[in-house]
Amino acid sequence: MAEEKLMMKALSMDIITAKMFTELHLSITEQYGEHGRRLVQKGLEAFGLKDAEAMAKKATAEGENHTFFEYLPQIVVGEEKFADLTPFARFSKMFAQIAKPVVDEYGEAGEQVIMRAVERFGHKRGQGIAQRARTNGLENSVEHYLTNYDMGRSDLFEIDTVYKENEVEQTFTHCPLGQQWADDDMGKYGILYCKVIDPSIAKGYNKSLEVVHDQFVLREGQCHFQFQMKE
């Protein structure tokens, strides 16, 4: 009897945003203690507590445990500022506002703290992608990486993908995450995410999967990747 294949839907951006926030919280407070918690609070208030609450509630309703509520009062007053934006734009705005006070105060050391959060976030996502593949009897090979990816690719991403032997090459001519950071003049914070995220996801998926990321939307106007499975 053939084994039934399971449909694996993408995680919502509310879940992905909540996961990212939790890793930022952990990394910043591990490094800077109570002062780090105040920096996270400052960043979340700059982003907007009502917007954070909306994402937190949606993520919780979908079964995600997170740390948003540690920074939110029981009753959050005011209106959402970004309800009309895409979930990718809201992710970008949240990330930049949390990173900003840390980097502004601690410089390169603060950048390392933020990138460590992204690395952990990415590695866990990569492990999840490997589990998604395994659930349907697939190996965590390069050809099954993107087909089992955990984040949906909307039409807001403009991507050219080429499959080669033991390699996938991708060029993003438009990325809503990078575009939002550029529009907000927050590229110095957004680039900390861009530098780390894809290699971290790849390593979590398969420790032999390496990523060459030699062009960035925030620098060259497009992102270029080579996902290469090493022996």
Coordinates of C-alpha atoms in Angstrom, one line a residue:
M1 CA 0.0 0.0 0.0
A2 CA 1.4 3.4 -1.0
E3 CA 2.2 5.8 1.8
E4 CA -0.1 8.8 1.7
K5 CA 1.5 12.1 1.0
L6 CA 0.7 14.9 3.4
M7 CA -0.1 18.4 2.3
M8 CA 2.3 20.7 4.1
K9 CA 1.0 24.3 4.0
A10 CA 3.4 27.2 4.5
L11 CA 3.6 28.9 7.9
S12 CA 1.8 32.2 8.2
M13 CA 3.9 35.3 8.4
D14 CA 2.4 36.0 11.8
I15 CA 3.9 32.7 13.0
I16 CA 7.2 33.5 11.3
T17 CA 7.2 37.0 12.8
A18 CA 6.5 35.7 16.2
K19 CA 9.4 33.2 16.0
M20 CA 11.7 36.0 14.9
F21 CA 10.7 38.3 17.7
T22 CA 11.2 35.5 20.3
E23 CA 14.7 34.9 19.1
L24 CA 15.5 38.6 19.2
H25 CA 14.2 38.8 22.7
L26 CA 16.3 35.8 23.8
S27 CA 19.5 37.0 22.1
I28 CA 19.2 40.6 23.4
T29 CA 18.3 39.7 27.0
E30 CA 20.9 37.0 27.2
Q31 CA 23.6 39.6 26.3
Y32 CA 22.3 42.7 28.0
G33 CA 20.0 41.4 30.8
E34 CA 17.3 43.8 32.1
H35 CA 18.7 46.7 30.0
G36 CA 18.3 44.5 26.9
R37 CA 14.6 44.0 27.9
R38 CA 14.2 47.7 28.0
L39 CA 15.8 48.0 24.6
V40 CA 13.3 45.4 23.2
Q41 CA 10.5 47.3 24.8
K42 CA 11.7 50.6 23.3
G43 CA 11.9 49.0 19.8
L44 CA 8.4 47.4 20.1
E45 CA 6.9 50.6 21.2
A46 CA 8.5 52.3 18.2
F47 CA 7.0 49.6 16.0
G48 CA 3.6 49.9 17.6
L49 CA 2.1 47.9 20.4
K50 CA -1.3 47.5 18.8
D51 CA 0.3 46.1 15.6
A52 CA 2.4 43.7 17.8
E53 CA -0.7 42.6 19.7
A54 CA -2.5 41.8 16.4
M55 CA 0.3 39.6 15.2
A56 CA 0.7 38.0 18.6
K57 CA -2.9 37.0 18.8
K58 CA -2.9 35.6 15.3
A59 CA 0.3 33.6 16.0
T60 CA -1.2 32.3 19.3
A61 CA -4.4 31.3 17.6
E62 CA -2.3 29.2 15.1
G63 CA -0.5 27.4 18.0
E64 CA 2.7 29.4 18.2
N65 CA 4.3 30.1 21.6
H66 CA 6.2 33.4 21.6
T67 CA 7.3 36.2 23.9
F68 CA 5.3 39.1 22.4
F69 CA 3.0 39.2 25.4
E70 CA 5.8 39.7 27.8
Y71 CA 6.1 43.2 26.4
L72 CA 2.4 44.0 26.0
P73 CA -0.1 45.3 28.7
Q74 CA -3.3 43.4 29.3
I75 CA -5.2 46.1 27.5
V76 CA -3.4 47.7 24.5
V77 CA -4.9 51.1 23.6
G78 CA -4.7 52.8 20.2
E79 CA -5.0 51.7 16.6
E80 CA -2.9 49.6 14.4
K81 CA -0.7 51.6 12.1
F82 CA 0.2 48.9 9.6
A83 CA -3.0 47.0 9.2
D84 CA -3.1 47.8 5.5
L85 CA 0.5 46.7 4.8
T86 CA 1.5 43.2 3.7
P87 CA 2.6 40.8 6.4
F88 CA 6.1 40.9 4.8
A89 CA 6.2 44.7 5.3
R90 CA 5.1 44.3 9.0
F91 CA 7.8 41.7 9.6
S92 CA 10.5 44.1 8.2
K93 CA 9.3 47.0 10.2
M94 CA 9.2 45.0 13.4
F95 CA 12.7 43.5 12.9
A96 CA 14.2 46.9 12.1
Q97 CA 12.7 48.6 15.1
I98 CA 13.8 45.9 17.5
A99 CA 17.4 45.9 16.0
K100 CA 17.7 49.7 15.9
P101 CA 18.1 50.6 19.7
V102 CA 20.5 47.7 20.1
V103 CA 22.7 48.6 17.2
D104 CA 22.6 52.3 17.9
E105 CA 23.8 51.8 21.4
Y106 CA 26.3 48.9 21.0
G107 CA 27.5 49.3 17.4
E108 CA 29.2 46.2 16.0
A109 CA 28.7 44.2 19.2
G110 CA 25.0 44.9 18.9
E111 CA 25.0 43.8 15.3
Q112 CA 26.5 40.5 16.4
V113 CA 23.7 40.0 18.9
I114 CA 21.0 40.7 16.3
M115 CA 22.7 38.4 13.8
R116 CA 22.9 35.6 16.4
A117 CA 19.2 35.9 16.8
V118 CA 18.7 35.6 13.1
E119 CA 21.1 32.6 13.0
R120 CA 19.1 30.7 15.6
F121 CA 15.8 31.6 14.0
G122 CA 17.1 30.4 10.6
H123 CA 18.6 27.2 11.9
K124 CA 15.4 26.2 13.6
R125 CA 13.4 27.0 10.5
G126 CA 15.8 24.8 8.4
Q127 CA 15.3 21.9 10.8
G128 CA 11.6 22.3 10.3
I129 CA 11.9 22.3 6.6
A130 CA 13.9 19.0 6.8
Q131 CA 11.1 17.6 9.0
R132 CA 8.5 18.7 6.4
A133 CA 10.5 16.8 3.7
R134 CA 11.0 13.7 5.9
T135 CA 7.2 13.6 6.7
N136 CA 6.6 12.8 3.1
G137 CA 9.5 10.3 2.8
L138 CA 11.9 12.7 1.1
E139 CA 15.6 13.2 1.9
N140 CA 16.9 16.6 2.9
S141 CA 18.6 17.0 -0.5
V142 CA 19.0 20.3 -2.4
E143 CA 16.2 19.4 -4.9
H144 CA 13.7 19.0 -2.0
Y145 CA 14.8 22.2 -0.2
L146 CA 12.6 24.8 -1.9
T147 CA 9.7 22.5 -2.6
N148 CA 9.3 21.9 1.2
Y149 CA 10.0 25.5 2.2
D150 CA 8.1 26.8 5.2
M151 CA 7.4 30.4 4.0
G152 CA 5.0 31.1 1.2
R153 CA 6.3 33.0 -1.8
S154 CA 3.7 35.5 -2.9
D155 CA 3.7 37.4 -6.1
L156 CA 5.4 40.2 -4.2
F157 CA 8.6 38.2 -4.7
E158 CA 10.0 38.2 -8.2
I159 CA 12.3 35.2 -8.5
D160 CA 14.2 33.3 -11.2
T161 CA 15.1 29.8 -10.1
V162 CA 17.5 27.4 -12.0
Y163 CA 18.0 23.8 -10.9
K164 CA 21.5 22.3 -11.6
E165 CA 23.3 19.2 -10.4
N166 CA 23.6 19.5 -6.6
E167 CA 22.8 23.2 -6.8
V168 CA 19.9 25.6 -7.0
E169 CA 20.5 29.1 -8.2
Q170 CA 18.1 31.9 -7.5
T171 CA 17.9 35.6 -8.4
F172 CA 15.4 37.8 -6.6
T173 CA 14.8 41.0 -8.6
H174 CA 12.2 42.1 -6.1
C175 CA 11.9 41.2 -2.4
P176 CA 9.2 42.8 -0.2
L177 CA 11.4 42.5 2.9
G178 CA 14.3 44.3 1.5
Q179 CA 12.1 46.8 -0.3
Q180 CA 10.4 47.8 2.9
W181 CA 13.8 48.4 4.7
A182 CA 14.9 50.5 1.7
D183 CA 11.7 52.5 1.7
D184 CA 12.0 53.1 5.5
D185 CA 15.7 54.0 5.2
M186 CA 16.4 51.1 7.6
G187 CA 18.7 49.2 5.4
K188 CA 21.6 49.2 7.9
Y189 CA 19.4 47.1 10.2
G190 CA 17.7 45.0 7.6
I191 CA 21.0 43.9 6.1
L192 CA 21.8 42.1 9.4
Y193 CA 18.9 39.8 8.6
C194 CA 19.8 39.4 4.9
K195 CA 23.4 38.5 5.6
V196 CA 22.6 35.6 7.9
I197 CA 19.2 34.2 7.2
D198 CA 19.7 32.0 4.2
P199 CA 22.9 30.3 5.2
S200 CA 21.4 29.6 8.6
I201 CA 18.2 28.0 7.2
A202 CA 20.3 25.9 4.8
K203 CA 22.6 24.6 7.6
G204 CA 19.5 23.7 9.7
Y205 CA 18.1 21.9 6.8
N206 CA 21.3 20.0 5.9
K207 CA 24.7 20.7 7.4
S208 CA 26.3 20.1 3.9
L209 CA 24.1 22.7 2.2
E210 CA 26.1 25.8 1.6
V211 CA 24.9 29.2 0.4
V212 CA 26.8 31.7 -1.7
H213 CA 24.9 35.0 -1.4
D214 CA 27.0 37.5 -3.4
Q215 CA 24.4 40.1 -4.2
F216 CA 21.8 41.9 -2.0
V217 CA 18.7 43.9 -2.8
L218 CA 19.8 46.5 -0.3
R219 CA 23.2 46.9 -2.0
E220 CA 23.2 45.7 -5.6
G221 CA 19.4 46.0 -6.2
Q222 CA 18.8 42.2 -6.4
C223 CA 19.6 39.1 -4.4
H224 CA 21.6 36.3 -6.0
F225 CA 22.0 32.9 -4.3
Q226 CA 23.7 29.6 -5.1
F227 CA 22.5 26.8 -2.8
Q228 CA 25.2 24.1 -3.2
M229 CA 25.2 20.6 -1.7
K230 CA 28.8 19.8 -0.7
E231 CA 30.1 16.2 -0.3

